[in-house]
mmCIF file of C-alpha atoms in Angstrom:
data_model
loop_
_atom_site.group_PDB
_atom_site.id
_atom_site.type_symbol
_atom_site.label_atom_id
_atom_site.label_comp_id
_atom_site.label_asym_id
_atom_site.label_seq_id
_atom_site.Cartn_x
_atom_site.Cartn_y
_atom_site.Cartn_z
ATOM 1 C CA UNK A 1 26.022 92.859 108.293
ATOM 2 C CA UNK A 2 25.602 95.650 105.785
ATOM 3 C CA UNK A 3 29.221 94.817 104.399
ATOM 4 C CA UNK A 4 28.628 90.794 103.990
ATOM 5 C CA UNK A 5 25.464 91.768 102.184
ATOM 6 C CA UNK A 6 27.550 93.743 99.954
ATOM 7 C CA UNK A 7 29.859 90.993 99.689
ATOM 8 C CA UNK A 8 27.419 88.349 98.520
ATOM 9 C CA UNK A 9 26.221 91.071 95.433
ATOM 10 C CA UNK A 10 29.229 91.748 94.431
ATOM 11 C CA UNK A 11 30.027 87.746 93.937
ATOM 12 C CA UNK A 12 26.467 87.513 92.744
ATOM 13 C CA UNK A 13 27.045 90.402 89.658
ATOM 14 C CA UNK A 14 30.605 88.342 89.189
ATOM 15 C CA UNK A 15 28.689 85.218 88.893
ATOM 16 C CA UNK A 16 26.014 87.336 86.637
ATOM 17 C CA UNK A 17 28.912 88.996 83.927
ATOM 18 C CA UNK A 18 30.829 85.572 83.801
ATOM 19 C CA UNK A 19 27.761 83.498 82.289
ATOM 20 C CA UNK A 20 26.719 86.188 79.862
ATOM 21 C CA UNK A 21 30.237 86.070 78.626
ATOM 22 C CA UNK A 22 30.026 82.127 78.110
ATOM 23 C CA UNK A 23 26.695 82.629 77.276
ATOM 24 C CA UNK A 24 28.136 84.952 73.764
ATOM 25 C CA UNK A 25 30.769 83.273 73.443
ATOM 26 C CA UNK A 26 28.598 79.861 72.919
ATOM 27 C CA UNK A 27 26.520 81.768 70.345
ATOM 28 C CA UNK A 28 28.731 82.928 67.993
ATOM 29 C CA UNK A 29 31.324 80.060 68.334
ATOM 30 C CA UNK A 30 34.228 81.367 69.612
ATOM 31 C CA UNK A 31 33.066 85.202 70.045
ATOM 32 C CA UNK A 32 31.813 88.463 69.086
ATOM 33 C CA UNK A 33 31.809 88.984 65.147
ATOM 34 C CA UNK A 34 34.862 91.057 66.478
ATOM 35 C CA UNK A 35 35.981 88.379 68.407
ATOM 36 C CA UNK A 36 35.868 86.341 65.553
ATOM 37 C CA UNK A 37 38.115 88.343 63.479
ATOM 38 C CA UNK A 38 40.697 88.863 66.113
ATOM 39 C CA UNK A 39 40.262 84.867 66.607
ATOM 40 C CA UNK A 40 41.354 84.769 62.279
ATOM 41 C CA UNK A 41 44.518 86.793 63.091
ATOM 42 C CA UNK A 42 45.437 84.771 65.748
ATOM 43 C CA UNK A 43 45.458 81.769 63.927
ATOM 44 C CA UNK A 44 47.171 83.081 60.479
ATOM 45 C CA UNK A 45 50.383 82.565 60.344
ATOM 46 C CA UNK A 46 52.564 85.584 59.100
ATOM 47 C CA UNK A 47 55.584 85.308 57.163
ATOM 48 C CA UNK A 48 58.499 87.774 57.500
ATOM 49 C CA UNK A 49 60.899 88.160 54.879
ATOM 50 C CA UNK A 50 64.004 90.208 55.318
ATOM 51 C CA UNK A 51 64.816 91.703 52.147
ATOM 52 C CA UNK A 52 68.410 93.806 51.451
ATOM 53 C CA UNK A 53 69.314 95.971 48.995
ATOM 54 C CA UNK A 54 72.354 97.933 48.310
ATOM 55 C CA UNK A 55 70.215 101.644 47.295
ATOM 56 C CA UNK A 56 69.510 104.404 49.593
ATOM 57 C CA UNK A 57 66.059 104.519 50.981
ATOM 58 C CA UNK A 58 63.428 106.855 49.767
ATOM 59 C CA UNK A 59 61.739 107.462 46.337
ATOM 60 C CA UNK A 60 64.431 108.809 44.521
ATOM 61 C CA UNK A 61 65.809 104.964 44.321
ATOM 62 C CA UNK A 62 63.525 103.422 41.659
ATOM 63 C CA UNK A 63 65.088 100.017 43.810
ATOM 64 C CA UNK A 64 63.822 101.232 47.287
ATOM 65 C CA UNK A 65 60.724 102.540 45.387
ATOM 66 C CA UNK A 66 59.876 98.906 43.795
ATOM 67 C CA UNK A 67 61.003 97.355 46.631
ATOM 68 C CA UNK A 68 58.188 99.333 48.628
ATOM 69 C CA UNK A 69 55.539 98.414 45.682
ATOM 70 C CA UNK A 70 56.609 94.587 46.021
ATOM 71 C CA UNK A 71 56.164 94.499 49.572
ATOM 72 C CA UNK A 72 52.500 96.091 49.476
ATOM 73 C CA UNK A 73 51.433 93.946 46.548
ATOM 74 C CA UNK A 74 52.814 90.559 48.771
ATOM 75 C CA UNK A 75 50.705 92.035 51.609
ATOM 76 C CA UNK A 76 48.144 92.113 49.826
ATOM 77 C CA UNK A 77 47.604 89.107 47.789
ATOM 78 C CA UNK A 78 48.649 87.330 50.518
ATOM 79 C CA UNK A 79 45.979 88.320 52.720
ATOM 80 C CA UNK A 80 48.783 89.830 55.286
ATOM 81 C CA UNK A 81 50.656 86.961 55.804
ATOM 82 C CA UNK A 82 53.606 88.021 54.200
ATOM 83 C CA UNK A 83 55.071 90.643 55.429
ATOM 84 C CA UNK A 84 58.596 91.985 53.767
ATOM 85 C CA UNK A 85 60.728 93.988 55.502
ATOM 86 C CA UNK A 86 63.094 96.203 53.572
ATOM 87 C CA UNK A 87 66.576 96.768 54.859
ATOM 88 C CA UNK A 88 68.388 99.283 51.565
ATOM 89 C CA UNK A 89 71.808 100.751 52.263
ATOM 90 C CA UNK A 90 73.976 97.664 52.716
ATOM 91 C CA UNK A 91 72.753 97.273 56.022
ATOM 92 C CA UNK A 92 72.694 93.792 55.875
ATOM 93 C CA UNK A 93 76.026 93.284 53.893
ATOM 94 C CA UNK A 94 77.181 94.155 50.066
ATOM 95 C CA UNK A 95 75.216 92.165 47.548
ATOM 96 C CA UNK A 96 77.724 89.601 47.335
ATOM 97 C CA UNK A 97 77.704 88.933 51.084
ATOM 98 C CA UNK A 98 73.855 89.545 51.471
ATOM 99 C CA UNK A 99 73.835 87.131 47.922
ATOM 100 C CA UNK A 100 75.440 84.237 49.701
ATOM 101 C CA UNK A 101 73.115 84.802 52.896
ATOM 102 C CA UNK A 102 70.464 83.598 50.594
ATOM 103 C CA UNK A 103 71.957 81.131 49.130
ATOM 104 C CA UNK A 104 72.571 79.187 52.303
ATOM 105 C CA UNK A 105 69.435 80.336 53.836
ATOM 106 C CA UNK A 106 70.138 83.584 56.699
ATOM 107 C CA UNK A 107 68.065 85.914 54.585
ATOM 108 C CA UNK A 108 65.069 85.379 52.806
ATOM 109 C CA UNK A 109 65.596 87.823 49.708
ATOM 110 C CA UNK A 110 67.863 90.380 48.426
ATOM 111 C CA UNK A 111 67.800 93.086 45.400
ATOM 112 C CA UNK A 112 71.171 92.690 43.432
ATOM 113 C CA UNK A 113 72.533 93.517 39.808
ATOM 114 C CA UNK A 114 72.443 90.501 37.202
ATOM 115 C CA UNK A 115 76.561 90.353 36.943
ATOM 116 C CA UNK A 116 76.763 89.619 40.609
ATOM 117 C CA UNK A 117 73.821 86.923 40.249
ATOM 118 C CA UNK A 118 75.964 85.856 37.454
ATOM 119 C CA UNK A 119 78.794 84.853 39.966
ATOM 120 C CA UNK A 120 76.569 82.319 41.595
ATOM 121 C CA UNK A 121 74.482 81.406 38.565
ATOM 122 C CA UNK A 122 76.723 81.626 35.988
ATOM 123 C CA UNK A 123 74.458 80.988 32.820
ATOM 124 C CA UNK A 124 72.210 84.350 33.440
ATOM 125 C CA UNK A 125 75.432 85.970 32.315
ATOM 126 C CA UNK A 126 74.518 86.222 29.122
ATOM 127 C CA UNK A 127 72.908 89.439 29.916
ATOM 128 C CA UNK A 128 75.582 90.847 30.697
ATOM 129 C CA UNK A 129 77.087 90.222 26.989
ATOM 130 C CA UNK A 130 78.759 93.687 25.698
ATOM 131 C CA UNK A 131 76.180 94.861 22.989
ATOM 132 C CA UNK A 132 73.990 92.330 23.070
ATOM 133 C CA UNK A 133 70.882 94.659 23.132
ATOM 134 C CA UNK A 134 69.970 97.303 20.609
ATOM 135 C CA UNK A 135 67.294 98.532 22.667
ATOM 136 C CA UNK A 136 65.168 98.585 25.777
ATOM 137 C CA UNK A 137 62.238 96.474 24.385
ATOM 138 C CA UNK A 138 65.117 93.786 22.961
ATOM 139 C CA UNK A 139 66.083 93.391 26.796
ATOM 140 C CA UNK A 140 62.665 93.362 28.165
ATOM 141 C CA UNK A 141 62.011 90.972 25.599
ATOM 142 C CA UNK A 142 64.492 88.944 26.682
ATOM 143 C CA UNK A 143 63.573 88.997 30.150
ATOM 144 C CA UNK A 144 60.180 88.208 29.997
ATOM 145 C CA UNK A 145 60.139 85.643 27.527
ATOM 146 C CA UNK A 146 62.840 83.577 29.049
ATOM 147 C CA UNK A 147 61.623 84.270 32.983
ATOM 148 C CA UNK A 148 61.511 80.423 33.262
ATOM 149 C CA UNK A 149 64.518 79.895 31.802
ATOM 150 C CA UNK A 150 65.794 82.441 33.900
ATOM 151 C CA UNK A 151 64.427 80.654 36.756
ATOM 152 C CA UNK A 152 65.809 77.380 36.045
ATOM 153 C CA UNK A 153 69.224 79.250 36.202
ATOM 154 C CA UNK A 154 68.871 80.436 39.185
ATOM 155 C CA UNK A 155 67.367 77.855 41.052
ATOM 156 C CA UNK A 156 69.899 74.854 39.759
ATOM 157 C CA UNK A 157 72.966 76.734 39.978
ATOM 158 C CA UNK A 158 72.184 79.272 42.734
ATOM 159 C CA UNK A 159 69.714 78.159 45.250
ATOM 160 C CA UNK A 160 67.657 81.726 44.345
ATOM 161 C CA UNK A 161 64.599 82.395 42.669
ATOM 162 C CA UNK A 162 64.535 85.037 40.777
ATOM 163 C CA UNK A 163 60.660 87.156 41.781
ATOM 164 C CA UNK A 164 60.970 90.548 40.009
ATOM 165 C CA UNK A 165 63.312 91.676 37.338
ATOM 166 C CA UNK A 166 64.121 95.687 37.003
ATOM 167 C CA UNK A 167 65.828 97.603 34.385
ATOM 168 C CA UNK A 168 67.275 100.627 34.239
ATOM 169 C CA UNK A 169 68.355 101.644 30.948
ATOM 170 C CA UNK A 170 71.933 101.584 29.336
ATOM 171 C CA UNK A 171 75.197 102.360 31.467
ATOM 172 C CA UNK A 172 77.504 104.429 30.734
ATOM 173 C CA UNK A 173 80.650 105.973 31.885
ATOM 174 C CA UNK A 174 81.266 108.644 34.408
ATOM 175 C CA UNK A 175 84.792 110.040 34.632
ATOM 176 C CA UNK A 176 86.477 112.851 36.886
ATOM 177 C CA UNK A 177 87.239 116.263 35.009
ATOM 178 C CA UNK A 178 90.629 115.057 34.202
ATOM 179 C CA UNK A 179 89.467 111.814 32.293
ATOM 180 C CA UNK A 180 86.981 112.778 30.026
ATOM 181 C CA UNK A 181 86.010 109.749 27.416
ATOM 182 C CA UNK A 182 85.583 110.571 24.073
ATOM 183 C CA UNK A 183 87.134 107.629 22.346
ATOM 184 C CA UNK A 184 88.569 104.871 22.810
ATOM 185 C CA UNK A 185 91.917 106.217 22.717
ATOM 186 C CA UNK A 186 90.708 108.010 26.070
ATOM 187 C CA UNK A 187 90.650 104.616 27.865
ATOM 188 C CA UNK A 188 94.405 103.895 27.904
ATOM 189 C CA UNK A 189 95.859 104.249 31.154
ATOM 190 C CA UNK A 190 92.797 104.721 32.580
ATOM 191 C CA UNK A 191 91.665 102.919 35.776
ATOM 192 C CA UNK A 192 88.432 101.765 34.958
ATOM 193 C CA UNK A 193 86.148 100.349 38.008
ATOM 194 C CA UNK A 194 84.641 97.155 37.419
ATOM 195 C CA UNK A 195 82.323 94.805 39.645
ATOM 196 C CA UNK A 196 84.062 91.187 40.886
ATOM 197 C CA UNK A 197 83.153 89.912 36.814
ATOM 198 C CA UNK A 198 84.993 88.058 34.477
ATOM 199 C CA UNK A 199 82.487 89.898 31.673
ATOM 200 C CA UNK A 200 82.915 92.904 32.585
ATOM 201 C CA UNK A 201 86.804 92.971 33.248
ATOM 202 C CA UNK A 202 87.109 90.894 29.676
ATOM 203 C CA UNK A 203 85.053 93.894 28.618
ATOM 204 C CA UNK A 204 87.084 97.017 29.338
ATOM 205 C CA UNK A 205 90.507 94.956 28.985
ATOM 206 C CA UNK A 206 89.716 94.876 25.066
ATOM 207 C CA UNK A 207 88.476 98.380 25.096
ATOM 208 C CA UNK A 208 92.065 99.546 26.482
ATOM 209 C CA UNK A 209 91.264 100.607 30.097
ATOM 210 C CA UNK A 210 93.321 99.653 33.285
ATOM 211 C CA UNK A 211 90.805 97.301 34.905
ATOM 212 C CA UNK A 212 89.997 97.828 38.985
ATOM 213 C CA UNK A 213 87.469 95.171 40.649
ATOM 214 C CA UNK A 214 85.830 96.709 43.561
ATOM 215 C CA UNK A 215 82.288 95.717 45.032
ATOM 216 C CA UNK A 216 79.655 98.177 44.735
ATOM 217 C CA UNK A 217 79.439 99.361 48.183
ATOM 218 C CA UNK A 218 83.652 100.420 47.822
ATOM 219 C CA UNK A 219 83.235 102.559 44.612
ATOM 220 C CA UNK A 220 82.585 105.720 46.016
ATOM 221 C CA UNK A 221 85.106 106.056 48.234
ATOM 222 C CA UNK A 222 87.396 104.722 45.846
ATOM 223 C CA UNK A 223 86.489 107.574 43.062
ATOM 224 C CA UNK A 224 86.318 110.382 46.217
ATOM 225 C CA UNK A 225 90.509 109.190 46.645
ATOM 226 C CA UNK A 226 91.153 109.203 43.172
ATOM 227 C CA UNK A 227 92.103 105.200 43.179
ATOM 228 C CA UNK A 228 89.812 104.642 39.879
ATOM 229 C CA UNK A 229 89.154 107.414 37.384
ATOM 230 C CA UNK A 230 86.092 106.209 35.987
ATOM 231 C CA UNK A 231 83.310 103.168 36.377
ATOM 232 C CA UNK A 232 80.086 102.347 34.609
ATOM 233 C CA UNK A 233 76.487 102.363 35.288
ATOM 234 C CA UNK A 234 73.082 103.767 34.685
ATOM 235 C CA UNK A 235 72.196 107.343 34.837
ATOM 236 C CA UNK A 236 70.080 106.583 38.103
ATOM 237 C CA UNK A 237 73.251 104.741 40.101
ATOM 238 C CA UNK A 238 75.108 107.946 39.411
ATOM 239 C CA UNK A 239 72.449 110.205 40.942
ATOM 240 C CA UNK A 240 70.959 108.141 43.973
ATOM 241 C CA UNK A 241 74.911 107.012 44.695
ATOM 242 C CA UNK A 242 75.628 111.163 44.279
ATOM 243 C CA UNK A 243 78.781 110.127 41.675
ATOM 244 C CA UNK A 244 77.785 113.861 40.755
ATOM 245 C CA UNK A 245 80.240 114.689 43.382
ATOM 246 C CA UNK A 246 83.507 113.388 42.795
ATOM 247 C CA UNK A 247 83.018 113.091 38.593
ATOM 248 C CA UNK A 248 82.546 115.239 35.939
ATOM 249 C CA UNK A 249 82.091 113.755 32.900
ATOM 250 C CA UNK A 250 79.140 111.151 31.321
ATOM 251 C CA UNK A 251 79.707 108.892 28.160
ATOM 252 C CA UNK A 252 77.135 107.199 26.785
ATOM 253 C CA UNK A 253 78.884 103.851 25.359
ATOM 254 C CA UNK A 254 75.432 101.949 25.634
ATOM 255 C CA UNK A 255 77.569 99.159 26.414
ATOM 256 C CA UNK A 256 75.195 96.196 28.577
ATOM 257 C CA UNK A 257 71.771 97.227 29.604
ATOM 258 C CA UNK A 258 70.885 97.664 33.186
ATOM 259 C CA UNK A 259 69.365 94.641 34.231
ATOM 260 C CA UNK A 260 69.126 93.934 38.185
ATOM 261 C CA UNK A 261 66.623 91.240 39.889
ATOM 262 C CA UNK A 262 64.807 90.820 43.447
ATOM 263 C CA UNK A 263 65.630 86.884 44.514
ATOM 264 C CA UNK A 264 64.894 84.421 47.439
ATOM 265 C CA UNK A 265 65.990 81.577 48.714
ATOM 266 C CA UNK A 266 64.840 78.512 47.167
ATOM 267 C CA UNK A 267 64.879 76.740 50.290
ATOM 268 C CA UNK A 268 62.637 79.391 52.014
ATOM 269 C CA UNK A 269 60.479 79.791 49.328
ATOM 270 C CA UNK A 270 60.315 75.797 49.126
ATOM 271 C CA UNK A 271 58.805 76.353 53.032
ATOM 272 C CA UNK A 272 55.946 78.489 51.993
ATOM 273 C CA UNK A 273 52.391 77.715 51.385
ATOM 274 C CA UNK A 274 51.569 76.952 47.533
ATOM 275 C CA UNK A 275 49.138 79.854 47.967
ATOM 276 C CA UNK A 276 51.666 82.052 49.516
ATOM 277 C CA UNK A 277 54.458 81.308 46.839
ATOM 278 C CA UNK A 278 51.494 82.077 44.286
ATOM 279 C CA UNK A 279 51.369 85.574 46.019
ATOM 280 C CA UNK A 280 55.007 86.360 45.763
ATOM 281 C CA UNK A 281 55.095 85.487 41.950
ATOM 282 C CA UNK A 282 52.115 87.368 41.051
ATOM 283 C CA UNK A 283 53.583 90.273 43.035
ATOM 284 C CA UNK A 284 56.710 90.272 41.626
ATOM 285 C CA UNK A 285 55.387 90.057 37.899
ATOM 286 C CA UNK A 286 53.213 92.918 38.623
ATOM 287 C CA UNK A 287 55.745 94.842 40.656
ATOM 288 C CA UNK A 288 58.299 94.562 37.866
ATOM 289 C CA UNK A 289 55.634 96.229 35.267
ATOM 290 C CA UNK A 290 55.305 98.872 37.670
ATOM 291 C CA UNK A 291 59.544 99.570 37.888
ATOM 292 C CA UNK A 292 59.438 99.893 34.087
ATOM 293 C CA UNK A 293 56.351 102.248 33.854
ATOM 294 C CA UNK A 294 57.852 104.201 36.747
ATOM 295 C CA UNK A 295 61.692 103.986 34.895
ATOM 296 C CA UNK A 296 60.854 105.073 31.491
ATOM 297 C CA UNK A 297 59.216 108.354 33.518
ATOM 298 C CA UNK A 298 62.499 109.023 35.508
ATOM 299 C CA UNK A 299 64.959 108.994 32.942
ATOM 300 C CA UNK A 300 64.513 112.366 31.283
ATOM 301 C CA UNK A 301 64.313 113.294 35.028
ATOM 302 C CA UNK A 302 67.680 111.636 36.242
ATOM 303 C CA UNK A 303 69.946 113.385 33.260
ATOM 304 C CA UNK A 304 68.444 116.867 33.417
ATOM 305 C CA UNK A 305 69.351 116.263 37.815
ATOM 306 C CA UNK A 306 72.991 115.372 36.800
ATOM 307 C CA UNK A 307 73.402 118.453 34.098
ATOM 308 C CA UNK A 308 71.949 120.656 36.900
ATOM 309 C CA UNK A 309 74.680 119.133 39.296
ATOM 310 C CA UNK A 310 77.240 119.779 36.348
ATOM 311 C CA UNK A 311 77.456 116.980 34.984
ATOM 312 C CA UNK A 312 78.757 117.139 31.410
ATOM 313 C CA UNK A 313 76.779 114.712 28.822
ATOM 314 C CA UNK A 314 79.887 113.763 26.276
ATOM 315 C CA UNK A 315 77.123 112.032 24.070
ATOM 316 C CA UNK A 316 78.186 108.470 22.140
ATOM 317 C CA UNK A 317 81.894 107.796 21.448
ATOM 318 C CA UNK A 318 82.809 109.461 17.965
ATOM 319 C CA UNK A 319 83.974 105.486 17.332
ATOM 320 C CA UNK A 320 80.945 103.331 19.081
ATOM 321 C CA UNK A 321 81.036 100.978 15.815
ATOM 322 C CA UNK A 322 84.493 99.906 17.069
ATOM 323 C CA UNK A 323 83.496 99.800 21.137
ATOM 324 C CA UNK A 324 80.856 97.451 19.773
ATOM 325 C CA UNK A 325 83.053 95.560 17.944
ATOM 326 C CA UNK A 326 85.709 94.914 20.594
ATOM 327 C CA UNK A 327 82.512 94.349 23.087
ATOM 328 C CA UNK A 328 81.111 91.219 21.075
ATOM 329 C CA UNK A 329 84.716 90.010 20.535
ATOM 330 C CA UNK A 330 84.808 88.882 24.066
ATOM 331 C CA UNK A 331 81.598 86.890 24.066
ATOM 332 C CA UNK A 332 83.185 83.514 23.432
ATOM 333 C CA UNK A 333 85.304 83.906 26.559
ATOM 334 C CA UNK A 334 82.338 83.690 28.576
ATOM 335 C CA UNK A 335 80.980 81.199 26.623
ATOM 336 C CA UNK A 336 82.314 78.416 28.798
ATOM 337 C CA UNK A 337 81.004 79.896 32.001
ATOM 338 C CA UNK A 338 77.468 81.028 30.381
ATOM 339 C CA UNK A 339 77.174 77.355 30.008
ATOM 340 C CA UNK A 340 78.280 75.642 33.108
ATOM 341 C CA UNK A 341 81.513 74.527 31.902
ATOM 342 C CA UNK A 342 80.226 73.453 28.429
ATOM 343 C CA UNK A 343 80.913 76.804 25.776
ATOM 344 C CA UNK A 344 78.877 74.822 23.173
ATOM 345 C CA UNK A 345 75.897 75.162 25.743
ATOM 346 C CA UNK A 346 76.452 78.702 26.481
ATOM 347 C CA UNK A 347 76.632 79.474 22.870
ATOM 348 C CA UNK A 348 73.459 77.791 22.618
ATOM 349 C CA UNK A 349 72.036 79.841 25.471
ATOM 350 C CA UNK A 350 73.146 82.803 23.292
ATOM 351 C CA UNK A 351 71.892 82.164 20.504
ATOM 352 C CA UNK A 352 68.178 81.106 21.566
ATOM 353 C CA UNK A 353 68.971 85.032 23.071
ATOM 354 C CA UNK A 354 69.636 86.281 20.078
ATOM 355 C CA UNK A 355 66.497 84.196 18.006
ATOM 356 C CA UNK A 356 63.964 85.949 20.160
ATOM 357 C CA UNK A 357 65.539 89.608 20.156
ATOM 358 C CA UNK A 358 66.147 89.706 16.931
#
């Protein structure tokens, strides 16, 4: 007997607990104020973007650093439904490879350099134009006062968006300690690497060197077995890509300014909430303010790393008036290309450049 009675309150306090529980739940319309929130998070839908990059991780990169800052500032004006997950490194293919992901939709975003945007959207080659800026503020100036145009590029002839642009001052050339550049008359016989570009080969072709196209992710190991003597970029490739160890020399030709941009897929971003493609925008506007504040900081930083890592600074070419003049005598070869097949149009492009720098 004693155990049945103990049966019949146990069912009874069941009974009890189960109608206060409806009983809440009734009140507050679907639960506890906690409830409630837990109930929001349920039913927001989050967005994961994979987003690639070719830099190391960590915040020596000022590309895995922005990268970082993007992906908070999406978070946040987005109320945490869009989450982006960084994958730096090549781990998700070169830029090229990771570049055509995008464009046919396997991968939301990716972080490249403007030349290799420039083989699937041709026209934003212009930036690339030997010598076309005098200055930082003439290719920030460019940048943010043709975003749409920019844009337009992109989207028509690429299938990307461009969200965030980055900059990271002028490249030069870094040479191993039997190739040191001081001239012009340096360059001959010299095997010069040079990204999959018809700019940049056209480039160091008229400047005298022995042109080698090679992707990014293949330079090193191509310097390390002495297949190229020299390649180009900005002071911060050379450190966070450690070019400190297999060259010697740095010469500051100030030849295209380091321009690289953070895209995604038109067709994803086409799939997203007005609200949510609002977020991404504003986050990459304000993400790509915070790249420059944080660049103009690290430069004094990144030479003074390479000198300490013995690095010799050759300074400017004792002849830069004639690099710069060979440089700009290659601009009408790409003005066919800049212009999708029409060189009038890409000397147009060009020139409406060259009206708001100038």
């Amino acid at each position: 007997m004693k155990k049945l009675m103990a049966g019949i309150v146990a069912c009874a306090m069941v009974f009890t607990l189960a109608a206060c529980g409806s009983s809440n739940g009734n009140n507050s319309g679907g639960g506890s104020e906690a409830g409630a929130g837990n109930k929001a998070d349920g039913d927001k839908k989050v967005y994961t973007i994979k987003l690639g990059h070719s830099d190391k991780s960590g915040d020596s990169s000022i590309i895995d650093w922005t990268a970082r800052q993007f992906a908070d500032l999406a978070s946040q004006y987005s109320d945490g439904q869009l989450k982006v997950e960084i994958y730096p490194s090549n781990q998700l293919g070169d830029q090229l490879e990771q570049m055509r992901s995008v464009q046919n939709g396997t991968q939301e975003m990716v972080q490249g350099s403007v030349n290799n945007f420039g083989t699937f959207a041709p026209s934003v080659n212009y930036l690339t134009l030997p010598y076309i800026f005098k200055g930082s503020e003439q290719a920030r100036d460019a940048i943010d006062k043709l975003w749409d145009k920019n844009n337009e590029f992109g989207v028509e002839q690429a299938g990307m968006r461009f969200l965030l642009w980055t900059d990271a001052g002028f490249r030069a050339i870094t040479s191993d300690k039997n190739h040191p550049v001081r001239s012009l008359a340096d360059l001959k016989g010299l095997k010069m690497k040079v990204p999959p570009n018809k700019i940049f080969e056209s480039a160091f072709q008229a400047f005298g060197s022995e042109t080698v196209v090679l992707p990014f992710s293949e330079a090193f190991t191509a310097m390390q077995q002495g297949l190229v003597h020299a390649q180009e970029n900005a002071y911060t490739t050379a450190r966070t890509e450690h070019y400190y160890e297999v060259h010697k020399y740095i010469t500051d030709i100030e030849w295209m300014y380091t321009i690289s941009a953070f895209a995604i897929s038109e067709t994803y971003f086409q799939t997203l909430p007005k609200e949510l493609q609002d977020a991404l925008v504003k986050a990459g506007k304000e993400a790509s303010q915070l790249e420059r504040d944080r660049f103009d900081q690290l430069m004094e930083d990144d030479i003074k790393f390479l000198e300490e890592k013995g690095m010799e600074r050759l300074g400017k070419p004792e002849d830069i008036d004639q690099w710069i003049e060979l440089g700009r005598s290659v601009w009408p070869q790409a003005y066919e290309s800049i212009g999708g097949g029409s060189a009038a149009k890409g000397e147009e492009i060009v020139n409406e450049v060259l009206s708001i720098i100038e």
